PDB file of N, CA and C in Angstrom:
ATOM      1  N   PRO A   1       0.807  -1.221   0.000  1.00 72.00           N
ATOM      2  CA  PRO A   1       0.000   0.000   0.000  1.00 72.00           C
ATOM      3  C   PRO A   1       0.847   1.281   0.000  1.00 72.00           C
ATOM      4  N   LEU A   2       1.987   1.251   0.679  1.00 78.00           N
ATOM      5  CA  LEU A   2       2.807   2.455   0.756  1.00 78.00           C
ATOM      6  C   LEU A   2       3.414   2.836  -0.589  1.00 78.00           C
ATOM      7  N   SER A   3       3.644   1.856  -1.459  1.00 78.00           N
ATOM      8  CA  SER A   3       4.225   2.148  -2.768  1.00 78.00           C
ATOM      9  C   SER A   3       3.193   2.703  -3.751  1.00 78.00           C
ATOM     10  N   ARG A   4       1.926   2.548  -3.397  1.00 84.00           N
ATOM     11  CA  ARG A   4       0.822   2.966  -4.272  1.00 84.00           C
ATOM     12  C   ARG A   4       0.892   2.313  -5.648  1.00 84.00           C
ATOM     13  N   ARG A   5       1.317   1.048  -5.630  1.00 82.00           N
ATOM     14  CA  ARG A   5       1.396   0.253  -6.859  1.00 82.00           C
ATOM     15  C   ARG A   5       0.689  -1.073  -6.615  1.00 82.00           C
ATOM     16  N   LEU A   6       0.112  -1.601  -7.663  1.00 85.00           N
ATOM     17  CA  LEU A   6      -0.456  -2.936  -7.576  1.00 85.00           C
ATOM     18  C   LEU A   6       0.647  -3.951  -7.815  1.00 85.00           C
ATOM     19  N   PRO A   7       0.589  -5.104  -7.150  1.00 87.00           N
ATOM     20  CA  PRO A   7       1.597  -6.136  -7.399  1.00 87.00           C
ATOM     21  C   PRO A   7       1.442  -6.714  -8.806  1.00 87.00           C
ATOM     22  N   ALA A   8       2.532  -7.264  -9.338  1.00 89.00           N
ATOM     23  CA  ALA A   8       2.514  -7.849 -10.681  1.00 89.00           C
ATOM     24  C   ALA A   8       1.676  -9.119 -10.731  1.00 89.00           C
ATOM     25  N   THR A   9       1.564  -9.804  -9.599  1.00 90.00           N
ATOM     26  CA  THR A   9       0.779 -11.028  -9.519  1.00 90.00           C
ATOM     27  C   THR A   9      -0.111 -10.952  -8.283  1.00 90.00           C
ATOM     28  N   PRO A  10      -1.130 -11.779  -8.221  1.00 90.00           N
ATOM     29  CA  PRO A  10      -1.971 -11.780  -7.021  1.00 90.00           C
ATOM     30  C   PRO A  10      -1.237 -12.350  -5.800  1.00 90.00           C
ATOM     31  N   TYR A  11      -0.128 -13.009  -6.020  1.00 86.00           N
ATOM     32  CA  TYR A  11       0.608 -13.667  -4.939  1.00 86.00           C
ATOM     33  C   TYR A  11       1.906 -12.915  -4.683  1.00 86.00           C
ATOM     34  N   VAL A  12       1.980 -12.233  -3.567  1.00 82.00           N
ATOM     35  CA  VAL A  12       3.161 -11.425  -3.285  1.00 82.00           C
ATOM     36  C   VAL A  12       4.137 -12.125  -2.342  1.00 82.00           C
ATOM     37  N   VAL A  13       3.779 -13.306  -1.895  1.00 83.00           N
ATOM     38  CA  VAL A  13       4.687 -14.110  -1.068  1.00 83.00           C
ATOM     39  C   VAL A  13       4.811 -15.497  -1.678  1.00 83.00           C
ATOM     40  N   ALA A  14       5.974 -16.101  -1.512  1.00 84.00           N
ATOM     41  CA  ALA A  14       6.296 -17.348  -2.215  1.00 84.00           C
ATOM     42  C   ALA A  14       5.478 -18.546  -1.773  1.00 84.00           C
ATOM     43  N   TYR A  15       5.070 -18.602  -0.515  1.00 85.00           N
ATOM     44  CA  TYR A  15       4.413 -19.833  -0.086  1.00 85.00           C
ATOM     45  C   TYR A  15       3.103 -20.095  -0.815  1.00 85.00           C
ATOM     46  N   HIS A  16       2.407 -19.053  -1.259  1.00 87.00           N
ATOM     47  CA  HIS A  16       1.204 -19.284  -2.060  1.00 87.00           C
ATOM     48  C   HIS A  16       1.554 -19.933  -3.398  1.00 87.00           C
ATOM     49  N   ILE A  17       2.618 -19.473  -3.999  1.00 90.00           N
ATOM     50  CA  ILE A  17       3.054 -20.004  -5.290  1.00 90.00           C
ATOM     51  C   ILE A  17       3.494 -21.457  -5.143  1.00 90.00           C
ATOM     52  N   ILE A  18       4.255 -21.743  -4.092  1.00 88.00           N
ATOM     53  CA  ILE A  18       4.764 -23.094  -3.850  1.00 88.00           C
ATOM     54  C   ILE A  18       3.629 -24.052  -3.510  1.00 88.00           C
ATOM     55  N   GLU A  19       2.760 -23.667  -2.578  1.00 90.00           N
ATOM     56  CA  GLU A  19       1.653 -24.539  -2.155  1.00 90.00           C
ATOM     57  C   GLU A  19       0.728 -24.896  -3.304  1.00 90.00           C
ATOM     58  N   ARG A  20       0.481 -23.953  -4.179  1.00 92.00           N
ATOM     59  CA  ARG A  20      -0.476 -24.160  -5.267  1.00 92.00           C
ATOM     60  C   ARG A  20       0.186 -24.534  -6.586  1.00 92.00           C
ATOM     61  N   ASN A  21       1.514 -24.705  -6.565  1.00 93.00           N
ATOM     62  CA  ASN A  21       2.271 -25.082  -7.761  1.00 93.00           C
ATOM     63  C   ASN A  21       1.948 -24.149  -8.936  1.00 93.00           C
ATOM     64  N   LEU A  22       2.106 -22.854  -8.710  1.00 93.00           N
ATOM     65  CA  LEU A  22       1.752 -21.841  -9.698  1.00 93.00           C
ATOM     66  C   LEU A  22       2.963 -21.246 -10.413  1.00 93.00           C
ATOM     67  N   TYR A  23       4.037 -21.992 -10.475  1.00 93.00           N
ATOM     68  CA  TYR A  23       5.282 -21.475 -11.041  1.00 93.00           C
ATOM     69  C   TYR A  23       5.106 -20.942 -12.459  1.00 93.00           C
ATOM     70  N   GLU A  24       4.503 -21.711 -13.320  1.00 94.00           N
ATOM     71  CA  GLU A  24       4.340 -21.318 -14.727  1.00 94.00           C
ATOM     72  C   GLU A  24       3.443 -20.090 -14.849  1.00 94.00           C
ATOM     73  N   LYS A  25       2.331 -20.094 -14.159  1.00 94.00           N
ATOM     74  CA  LYS A  25       1.388 -18.975 -14.215  1.00 94.00           C
ATOM     75  C   LYS A  25       2.040 -17.680 -13.718  1.00 94.00           C
ATOM     76  N   ILE A  26       2.740 -17.755 -12.612  1.00 93.00           N
ATOM     77  CA  ILE A  26       3.374 -16.570 -12.039  1.00 93.00           C
ATOM     78  C   ILE A  26       4.501 -16.074 -12.943  1.00 93.00           C
ATOM     79  N   SER A  27       5.257 -16.992 -13.508  1.00 94.00           N
ATOM     80  CA  SER A  27       6.328 -16.599 -14.430  1.00 94.00           C
ATOM     81  C   SER A  27       5.767 -15.813 -15.605  1.00 94.00           C
ATOM     82  N   LYS A  28       4.684 -16.268 -16.166  1.00 96.00           N
ATOM     83  CA  LYS A  28       4.055 -15.567 -17.289  1.00 96.00           C
ATOM     84  C   LYS A  28       3.590 -14.178 -16.871  1.00 96.00           C
ATOM     85  N   GLN A  29       3.009 -14.073 -15.687  1.00 95.00           N
ATOM     86  CA  GLN A  29       2.535 -12.773 -15.206  1.00 95.00           C
ATOM     87  C   GLN A  29       3.695 -11.807 -14.977  1.00 95.00           C
ATOM     88  N   ILE A  30       4.806 -12.301 -14.465  1.00 95.00           N
ATOM     89  CA  ILE A  30       5.978 -11.451 -14.247  1.00 95.00           C
ATOM     90  C   ILE A  30       6.523 -10.950 -15.583  1.00 95.00           C
ATOM     91  N   VAL A  31       6.606 -11.838 -16.569  1.00 95.00           N
ATOM     92  CA  VAL A  31       7.109 -11.447 -17.891  1.00 95.00           C
ATOM     93  C   VAL A  31       6.171 -10.429 -18.542  1.00 95.00           C
ATOM     94  N   GLU A  32       4.866 -10.623 -18.412  1.00 96.00           N
ATOM     95  CA  GLU A  32       3.894  -9.718 -19.021  1.00 96.00           C
ATOM     96  C   GLU A  32       3.862  -8.351 -18.345  1.00 96.00           C
ATOM     97  N   LYS A  33       3.848  -8.333 -17.032  1.00 94.00           N
ATOM     98  CA  LYS A  33       3.675  -7.072 -16.297  1.00 94.00           C
ATOM     99  C   LYS A  33       4.986  -6.334 -16.044  1.00 94.00           C
ATOM    100  N   LYS A  34       6.114  -7.030 -16.150  1.00 94.00           N
ATOM    101  CA  LYS A  34       7.434  -6.429 -16.000  1.00 94.00           C
ATOM    102  C   LYS A  34       7.545  -5.535 -14.762  1.00 94.00           C
ATOM    103  N   PRO A  35       7.450  -6.118 -13.575  1.00 94.00           N
ATOM    104  CA  PRO A  35       7.565  -5.289 -12.365  1.00 94.00           C
ATOM    105  C   PRO A  35       8.938  -4.623 -12.306  1.00 94.00           C
ATOM    106  N   ALA A  36       8.977  -3.419 -11.782  1.00 92.00           N
ATOM    107  CA  ALA A  36      10.222  -2.655 -11.696  1.00 92.00           C
ATOM    108  C   ALA A  36      11.202  -3.298 -10.728  1.00 92.00           C
ATOM    109  N   ILE A  37      10.675  -3.895  -9.661  1.00 93.00           N
ATOM    110  CA  ILE A  37      11.526  -4.472  -8.622  1.00 93.00           C
ATOM    111  C   ILE A  37      10.978  -5.826  -8.204  1.00 93.00           C
ATOM    112  N   ILE A  38      11.882  -6.771  -7.975  1.00 94.00           N
ATOM    113  CA  ILE A  38      11.521  -8.083  -7.416  1.00 94.00           C
ATOM    114  C   ILE A  38      12.434  -8.311  -6.219  1.00 94.00           C
ATOM    115  N   ILE A  39      11.841  -8.714  -5.113  1.00 92.00           N
ATOM    116  CA  ILE A  39      12.614  -9.028  -3.910  1.00 92.00           C
ATOM    117  C   ILE A  39      12.556 -10.533  -3.688  1.00 92.00           C
ATOM    118  N   VAL A  40      13.737 -11.131  -3.528  1.00 93.00           N
ATOM    119  CA  VAL A  40      13.843 -12.585  -3.388  1.00 93.00           C
ATOM    120  C   VAL A  40      14.446 -12.909  -2.026  1.00 93.00           C
ATOM    121  N   ASP A  41      13.795 -13.819  -1.324  1.00 92.00           N
ATOM    122  CA  ASP A  41      14.299 -14.305  -0.036  1.00 92.00           C
ATOM    123  C   ASP A  41      15.052 -15.605  -0.286  1.00 92.00           C
ATOM    124  N   SER A  42      16.333 -15.629   0.015  1.00 90.00           N
ATOM    125  CA  SER A  42      17.145 -16.822  -0.254  1.00 90.00           C
ATOM    126  C   SER A  42      16.778 -17.997   0.650  1.00 90.00           C
ATOM    127  N   ASN A  43      15.998 -17.756   1.688  1.00 91.00           N
ATOM    128  CA  ASN A  43      15.547 -18.843   2.559  1.00 91.00           C
ATOM    129  C   ASN A  43      14.336 -19.577   1.995  1.00 91.00           C
ATOM    130  N   VAL A  44      13.774 -19.057   0.927  1.00 88.00           N
ATOM    131  CA  VAL A  44      12.584 -19.648   0.308  1.00 88.00           C
ATOM    132  C   VAL A  44      12.989 -20.278  -1.011  1.00 88.00           C
ATOM    133  N   LYS A  45      12.413 -21.428  -1.283  1.00 81.00           N
ATOM    134  CA  LYS A  45      12.717 -22.152  -2.525  1.00 81.00           C
ATOM    135  C   LYS A  45      12.380 -21.291  -3.741  1.00 81.00           C
ATOM    136  N   LYS A  46      13.380 -21.077  -4.602  1.00 76.00           N
ATOM    137  CA  LYS A  46      13.142 -20.361  -5.861  1.00 76.00           C
ATOM    138  C   LYS A  46      12.754 -21.388  -6.921  1.00 76.00           C
ATOM    139  N   PHE A  47      12.277 -20.911  -8.038  1.00 85.00           N
ATOM    140  CA  PHE A  47      11.943 -21.825  -9.121  1.00 85.00           C
ATOM    141  C   PHE A  47      12.699 -21.425 -10.375  1.00 85.00           C
ATOM    142  N   ILE A  48      12.921 -22.398 -11.221  1.00 89.00           N
ATOM    143  CA  ILE A  48      13.787 -22.228 -12.394  1.00 89.00           C
ATOM    144  C   ILE A  48      13.338 -21.058 -13.260  1.00 89.00           C
ATOM    145  N   GLN A  49      12.039 -20.930 -13.479  1.00 93.00           N
ATOM    146  CA  GLN A  49      11.546 -19.857 -14.334  1.00 93.00           C
ATOM    147  C   GLN A  49      11.918 -18.482 -13.771  1.00 93.00           C
ATOM    148  N   LEU A  50      11.822 -18.321 -12.450  1.00 93.00           N
ATOM    149  CA  LEU A  50      12.177 -17.044 -11.840  1.00 93.00           C
ATOM    150  C   LEU A  50      13.667 -16.764 -12.007  1.00 93.00           C
ATOM    151  N   ASP A  51      14.489 -17.769 -11.802  1.00 93.00           N
ATOM    152  CA  ASP A  51      15.931 -17.591 -12.007  1.00 93.00           C
ATOM    153  C   ASP A  51      16.233 -17.120 -13.422  1.00 93.00           C
ATOM    154  N   LEU A  52      15.566 -17.691 -14.417  1.00 95.00           N
ATOM    155  CA  LEU A  52      15.777 -17.294 -15.813  1.00 95.00           C
ATOM    156  C   LEU A  52      15.345 -15.854 -16.056  1.00 95.00           C
ATOM    157  N   ILE A  53      14.198 -15.490 -15.524  1.00 96.00           N
ATOM    158  CA  ILE A  53      13.700 -14.115 -15.681  1.00 96.00           C
ATOM    159  C   ILE A  53      14.669 -13.133 -15.039  1.00 96.00           C
ATOM    160  N   LEU A  54      15.105 -13.446 -13.830  1.00 96.00           N
ATOM    161  CA  LEU A  54      16.026 -12.553 -13.127  1.00 96.00           C
ATOM    162  C   LEU A  54      17.342 -12.404 -13.885  1.00 96.00           C
ATOM    163  N   SER A  55      17.866 -13.494 -14.411  1.00 96.00           N
ATOM    164  CA  SER A  55      19.160 -13.423 -15.101  1.00 96.00           C
ATOM    165  C   SER A  55      19.082 -12.660 -16.418  1.00 96.00           C
ATOM    166  N   LYS A  56      17.944 -12.703 -17.088  1.00 96.00           N
ATOM    167  CA  LYS A  56      17.808 -12.048 -18.385  1.00 96.00           C
ATOM    168  C   LYS A  56      17.356 -10.595 -18.284  1.00 96.00           C
ATOM    169  N   GLU A  57      16.450 -10.321 -17.354  1.00 97.00           N
ATOM    170  CA  GLU A  57      15.784  -9.020 -17.365  1.00 97.00           C
ATOM    171  C   GLU A  57      16.056  -8.148 -16.141  1.00 97.00           C
ATOM    172  N   TYR A  58      16.793  -8.670 -15.164  1.00 97.00           N
ATOM    173  CA  TYR A  58      16.982  -7.929 -13.915  1.00 97.00           C
ATOM    174  C   TYR A  58      18.441  -7.960 -13.479  1.00 97.00           C
ATOM    175  N   PHE A  59      18.809  -7.034 -12.607  1.00 97.00           N
ATOM    176  CA  PHE A  59      20.124  -7.063 -11.987  1.00 97.00           C
ATOM    177  C   PHE A  59      19.960  -6.776 -10.496  1.00 97.00           C
ATOM    178  N   LYS A  60      20.842  -7.346  -9.717  1.00 97.00           N
ATOM    179  CA  LYS A  60      20.766  -7.182  -8.265  1.00 97.00           C
ATOM    180  C   LYS A  60      21.280  -5.800  -7.893  1.00 97.00           C
ATOM    181  N   VAL A  61      20.473  -5.068  -7.145  1.00 97.00           N
ATOM    182  CA  VAL A  61      20.872  -3.723  -6.740  1.00 97.00           C
ATOM    183  C   VAL A  61      21.278  -3.654  -5.275  1.00 97.00           C
ATOM    184  N   ASN A  62      20.781  -4.593  -4.489  1.00 96.00           N
ATOM    185  CA  ASN A  62      21.106  -4.569  -3.071  1.00 96.00           C
ATOM    186  C   ASN A  62      20.749  -5.907  -2.454  1.00 96.00           C
ATOM    187  N   SER A  63      21.350  -6.188  -1.313  1.00 95.00           N
ATOM    188  CA  SER A  63      20.966  -7.363  -0.552  1.00 95.00           C
ATOM    189  C   SER A  63      21.252  -7.095   0.917  1.00 95.00           C
ATOM    190  N   PHE A  64      20.451  -7.684   1.736  1.00 92.00           N
ATOM    191  CA  PHE A  64      20.627  -7.583   3.177  1.00 92.00           C
ATOM    192  C   PHE A  64      19.944  -8.770   3.810  1.00 92.00           C
ATOM    193  N   SER A  65      20.585  -9.289   4.843  1.00 93.00           N
ATOM    194  CA  SER A  65      20.093 -10.498   5.495  1.00 93.00           C
ATOM    195  C   SER A  65      19.895 -11.564   4.412  1.00 93.00           C
ATOM    196  N   SER A  66      18.705 -12.123   4.312  1.00 93.00           N
ATOM    197  CA  SER A  66      18.452 -13.158   3.310  1.00 93.00           C
ATOM    198  C   SER A  66      17.730 -12.605   2.080  1.00 93.00           C
ATOM    199  N   LEU A  67      17.562 -11.290   2.005  1.00 95.00           N
ATOM    200  CA  LEU A  67      16.805 -10.701   0.904  1.00 95.00           C
ATOM    201  C   LEU A  67      17.712 -10.075  -0.143  1.00 95.00           C
ATOM    202  N   ALA A  68      17.338 -10.256  -1.398  1.00 96.00           N
ATOM    203  CA  ALA A  68      18.045  -9.630  -2.517  1.00 96.00           C
ATOM    204  C   ALA A  68      17.038  -8.822  -3.316  1.00 96.00           C
ATOM    205  N   VAL A  69      17.413  -7.617  -3.669  1.00 96.00           N
ATOM    206  CA  VAL A  69      16.541  -6.721  -4.424  1.00 96.00           C
ATOM    207  C   VAL A  69      17.052  -6.665  -5.862  1.00 96.00           C
ATOM    208  N   TYR A  70      16.153  -6.967  -6.784  1.00 97.00           N
ATOM    209  CA  TYR A  70      16.476  -6.952  -8.219  1.00 97.00           C
ATOM    210  C   TYR A  70      15.676  -5.852  -8.906  1.00 97.00           C
ATOM    211  N   LYS A  71      16.333  -5.141  -9.799  1.00 97.00           N
ATOM    212  CA  LYS A  71      15.684  -4.073 -10.559  1.00 97.00           C
ATOM    213  C   LYS A  71      15.677  -4.461 -12.032  1.00 97.00           C
ATOM    214  N   ARG A  72      14.592  -4.135 -12.701  1.00 96.00           N
ATOM    215  CA  ARG A  72      14.453  -4.469 -14.124  1.00 96.00           C
ATOM    216  C   ARG A  72      15.417  -3.642 -14.951  1.00 96.00           C
ATOM    217  N   ARG A  73      16.076  -4.317 -15.901  1.00 95.00           N
ATOM    218  CA  ARG A  73      16.982  -3.631 -16.825  1.00 95.00           C
ATOM    219  C   ARG A  73      16.166  -2.791 -17.797  1.00 95.00           C
ATOM    220  N   LEU A  74      16.696  -1.666 -18.166  1.00 86.00           N
ATOM    221  CA  LEU A  74      16.057  -0.842 -19.182  1.00 86.00           C
ATOM    222  C   LEU A  74      16.514  -1.343 -20.536  1.00 86.00           C
ATOM    223  N   ILE A  75      15.583  -1.909 -21.281  1.00 67.00           N
ATOM    224  CA  ILE A  75      15.923  -2.527 -22.571  1.00 67.00           C
ATOM    225  C   ILE A  75      15.362  -1.701 -23.695  1.00 67.00           C
TER     226      ILE A  75
END
């Protein structure tokens, strides 16, 4: 709410994606909506599609504790 932006997907935390096996659906939504920033918690299981998206379209701008902040590349 503080950012005054809607999330790129309806699921803003990983456990919903993992529990419901929504990897493919969420990956498509991320590619379509192109969020400016993605925050990844290294303590949570990542999925292959997210790793590919991050490596192609994002770069790490900061990290602290177990969190890494990725920003979308300007293409």
